[in-house]
PDB file of C-alpha atoms in Angstrom:
ATOM      1  CA  MET A   1     217.954  85.991 116.929  1.00  0.00           C
ATOM      2  CA  TYR A   2     219.850  83.015 118.199  1.00  0.00           C
ATOM      3  CA  PHE A   3     219.172  83.544 121.918  1.00  0.00           C
ATOM      4  CA  CYS A   4     215.473  84.203 121.412  1.00  0.00           C
ATOM      5  CA  SER A   5     214.771  81.152 119.404  1.00  0.00           C
ATOM      6  CA  SER A   6     211.255  79.848 119.978  1.00  0.00           C
ATOM      7  CA  GLN A   7     212.217  76.353 118.951  1.00  0.00           C
ATOM      8  CA  SER A   8     213.699  74.452 121.808  1.00  0.00           C
ATOM      9  CA  LYS A   9     215.221  71.052 121.557  1.00  0.00           C
ATOM     10  CA  LYS A  10     212.766  69.021 123.583  1.00  0.00           C
ATOM     11  CA  SER A  11     212.571  65.323 123.294  1.00  0.00           C
ATOM     12  CA  PRO A  12     209.412  64.185 121.489  1.00  0.00           C
ATOM     13  CA  PHE A  13     209.188  61.285 123.960  1.00  0.00           C
ATOM     14  CA  LEU A  14     209.357  63.405 127.081  1.00  0.00           C
ATOM     15  CA  LEU A  15     205.671  63.002 127.927  1.00  0.00           C
ATOM     16  CA  LYS A  16     205.773  59.274 127.286  1.00  0.00           C
ATOM     17  CA  ASP A  17     208.920  58.838 129.338  1.00  0.00           C
ATOM     18  CA  THR A  18     207.545  60.644 132.352  1.00  0.00           C
ATOM     19  CA  PHE A  19     204.289  58.715 132.126  1.00  0.00           C
ATOM     20  CA  PHE A  20     206.156  55.437 131.852  1.00  0.00           C
ATOM     21  CA  VAL A  21     208.446  56.248 134.767  1.00  0.00           C
ATOM     22  CA  ASP A  22     205.475  57.305 136.904  1.00  0.00           C
ATOM     23  CA  PHE A  23     203.616  54.163 135.960  1.00  0.00           C
ATOM     24  CA  LEU A  24     206.655  52.035 136.767  1.00  0.00           C
ATOM     25  CA  ILE A  25     207.114  53.690 140.163  1.00  0.00           C
ATOM     26  CA  VAL A  26     203.443  53.183 141.048  1.00  0.00           C
ATOM     27  CA  PHE A  27     203.541  49.607 139.795  1.00  0.00           C
ATOM     28  CA  ILE A  28     206.617  48.762 141.889  1.00  0.00           C
ATOM     29  CA  PHE A  29     205.055  50.484 144.902  1.00  0.00           C
ATOM     30  CA  VAL A  30     201.854  48.434 144.533  1.00  0.00           C
ATOM     31  CA  ILE A  31     203.842  45.198 144.219  1.00  0.00           C
ATOM     32  CA  ILE A  32     205.794  46.038 147.367  1.00  0.00           C
ATOM     33  CA  LEU A  33     202.554  46.799 149.214  1.00  0.00           C
ATOM     34  CA  VAL A  34     201.036  43.501 148.099  1.00  0.00           C
ATOM     35  CA  TYR A  35     204.186  41.704 149.152  1.00  0.00           C
ATOM     36  CA  PHE A  36     204.081  43.242 152.634  1.00  0.00           C
ATOM     37  CA  LEU A  37     200.396  42.383 152.869  1.00  0.00           C
ATOM     38  CA  LEU A  38     201.254  38.775 152.097  1.00  0.00           C
ATOM     39  CA  ILE A  39     203.982  38.839 154.748  1.00  0.00           C
ATOM     40  CA  TYR A  40     201.460  40.244 157.234  1.00  0.00           C
ATOM     41  CA  LEU A  41     198.957  37.512 156.386  1.00  0.00           C
ATOM     42  CA  PHE A  42     201.675  34.887 156.658  1.00  0.00           C
ATOM     43  CA  LEU A  43     202.744  36.138 160.089  1.00  0.00           C
ATOM     44  CA  LYS A  44     199.112  36.346 161.154  1.00  0.00           C
ATOM     45  CA  THR A  45     198.602  32.686 160.297  1.00  0.00           C
ATOM     46  CA  CYS A  46     201.944  31.635 161.758  1.00  0.00           C
ATOM     47  CA  ASP A  47     200.391  30.877 165.155  1.00  0.00           C
ATOM     48  CA  GLN A  48     197.665  28.883 163.436  1.00  0.00           C
ATOM     49  CA  TYR A  49     200.352  27.014 161.514  1.00  0.00           C
ATOM     50  CA  LEU A  50     202.174  26.084 164.721  1.00  0.00           C
ATOM     51  CA  PHE A  51     198.878  24.938 166.248  1.00  0.00           C
ATOM     52  CA  VAL A  52     198.118  22.827 163.175  1.00  0.00           C
ATOM     53  CA  ARG A  53     201.640  21.430 163.176  1.00  0.00           C
ATOM     54  CA  GLN A  54     201.254  20.316 166.775  1.00  0.00           C
ATOM     55  CA  ASN A  55     197.897  18.758 165.938  1.00  0.00           C
ATOM     56  CA  LEU A  56     199.414  17.034 162.923  1.00  0.00           C
ATOM     57  CA  GLU A  57     202.204  15.595 165.050  1.00  0.00           C
ATOM     58  CA  ILE A  58     199.573  14.357 167.517  1.00  0.00           C
ATOM     59  CA  ASP A  59     197.575  12.883 164.611  1.00  0.00           C
ATOM     60  CA  LEU A  60     200.684  11.117 163.312  1.00  0.00           C
ATOM     61  CA  TYR A  61     201.384   9.760 166.781  1.00  0.00           C
ATOM     62  CA  ILE A  62     197.778   8.582 167.108  1.00  0.00           C
ATOM     63  CA  PHE A  63     197.941   6.979 163.674  1.00  0.00           C
ATOM     64  CA  ALA A  64     201.196   5.176 164.490  1.00  0.00           C
ATOM     65  CA  THR A  65     199.930   3.937 167.830  1.00  0.00           C
ATOM     66  CA  SER A  66     196.605   2.860 166.345  1.00  0.00           C
ATOM     67  CA  GLN A  67     198.503   0.869 163.753  1.00  0.00           C
ATOM     68  CA  LEU A  68     200.220  -0.915 166.603  1.00  0.00           C
ATOM     69  CA  ASN A  69     196.785  -1.544 168.187  1.00  0.00           C
ATOM     70  CA  THR A  70     197.821   0.216 171.358  1.00  0.00           C
ATOM     71  CA  MET A  71     195.446   3.145 171.015  1.00  0.00           C
ATOM     72  CA  PHE A  72     192.675   4.190 168.688  1.00  0.00           C
ATOM     73  CA  CYS A  73     191.425   7.727 168.328  1.00  0.00           C
ATOM     74  CA  LYS A  74     190.044   9.859 165.544  1.00  0.00           C
ATOM     75  CA  PRO A  75     192.173  12.804 164.357  1.00  0.00           C
ATOM     76  CA  HIS A  76     191.159  16.317 165.297  1.00  0.00           C
ATOM     77  CA  PRO A  77     188.414  17.336 162.798  1.00  0.00           C
ATOM     78  CA  HIS A  78     189.715  20.866 162.153  1.00  0.00           C
ATOM     79  CA  SER A  79     193.429  20.126 161.898  1.00  0.00           C
ATOM     80  CA  ARG A  80     193.368  18.953 158.289  1.00  0.00           C
ATOM     81  CA  LYS A  81     191.256  21.893 157.128  1.00  0.00           C
ATOM     82  CA  LEU A  82     193.596  24.387 158.822  1.00  0.00           C
ATOM     83  CA  LEU A  83     196.592  22.585 157.392  1.00  0.00           C
ATOM     84  CA  GLN A  84     195.142  22.834 153.867  1.00  0.00           C
ATOM     85  CA  GLN A  85     194.449  26.548 154.351  1.00  0.00           C
ATOM     86  CA  ASN A  86     197.982  27.146 155.571  1.00  0.00           C
ATOM     87  CA  ILE A  87     199.481  25.171 152.712  1.00  0.00           C
ATOM     88  CA  VAL A  88     197.536  27.365 150.284  1.00  0.00           C
ATOM     89  CA  MET A  89     198.724  30.495 152.108  1.00  0.00           C
ATOM     90  CA  LEU A  90     202.334  29.328 152.115  1.00  0.00           C
ATOM     91  CA  SER A  91     202.196  28.462 148.418  1.00  0.00           C
ATOM     92  CA  ARG A  92     200.768  31.905 147.607  1.00  0.00           C
ATOM     93  CA  PHE A  93     203.486  33.517 149.694  1.00  0.00           C
ATOM     94  CA  PHE A  94     206.158  31.433 147.971  1.00  0.00           C
ATOM     95  CA  PHE A  95     204.932  32.182 144.443  1.00  0.00           C
ATOM     96  CA  SER A  96     204.486  35.879 145.146  1.00  0.00           C
ATOM     97  CA  SER A  97     208.028  36.114 146.507  1.00  0.00           C
ATOM     98  CA  LEU A  98     209.272  34.128 143.514  1.00  0.00           C
ATOM     99  CA  LEU A  99     207.471  36.538 141.213  1.00  0.00           C
ATOM    100  CA  LEU A 100     208.820  39.592 143.000  1.00  0.00           C
ATOM    101  CA  TYR A 101     212.417  38.505 143.424  1.00  0.00           C
ATOM    102  CA  PHE A 102     212.981  36.391 140.334  1.00  0.00           C
ATOM    103  CA  PHE A 103     210.638  37.041 137.423  1.00  0.00           C
ATOM    104  CA  PHE A 104     210.033  40.753 137.893  1.00  0.00           C
ATOM    105  CA  PRO A 105     213.748  41.770 137.776  1.00  0.00           C
ATOM    106  CA  ILE A 106     214.253  39.553 134.722  1.00  0.00           C
ATOM    107  CA  PHE A 107     211.262  41.211 133.087  1.00  0.00           C
ATOM    108  CA  LEU A 108     212.649  44.668 133.872  1.00  0.00           C
ATOM    109  CA  PHE A 109     216.091  43.715 132.591  1.00  0.00           C
ATOM    110  CA  PHE A 110     214.806  42.476 129.243  1.00  0.00           C
ATOM    111  CA  PHE A 111     212.286  45.295 128.938  1.00  0.00           C
ATOM    112  CA  PHE A 112     214.890  48.020 129.425  1.00  0.00           C
ATOM    113  CA  LYS A 113     217.503  46.198 127.375  1.00  0.00           C
ATOM    114  CA  VAL A 114     215.331  46.241 124.242  1.00  0.00           C
TER     115      VAL A 114
END
């Protein structure tokens, strides 16, 4: 009979498509979580960054005045280490945001276009 046909017109790629869509959703969710974690770490180190920036300005002032032979003092020993750590953190934050907002949409566009 026509209405009782056991053969249904299912897509042979239905299982693959659902797996791919689920994988894509989980992948995007993980990237968003990592991005918010990086934002949290950036905001956590923001106070440190301001402290290091103030120390760096003091170090620059001390360097300028020592060059004029008006004052001589050694820079704060921890300011350069904190500055290097914050530069690394800011570069990671920048490249992760670049990856998320620039390369990932381009990848998705070309992947779905093909």
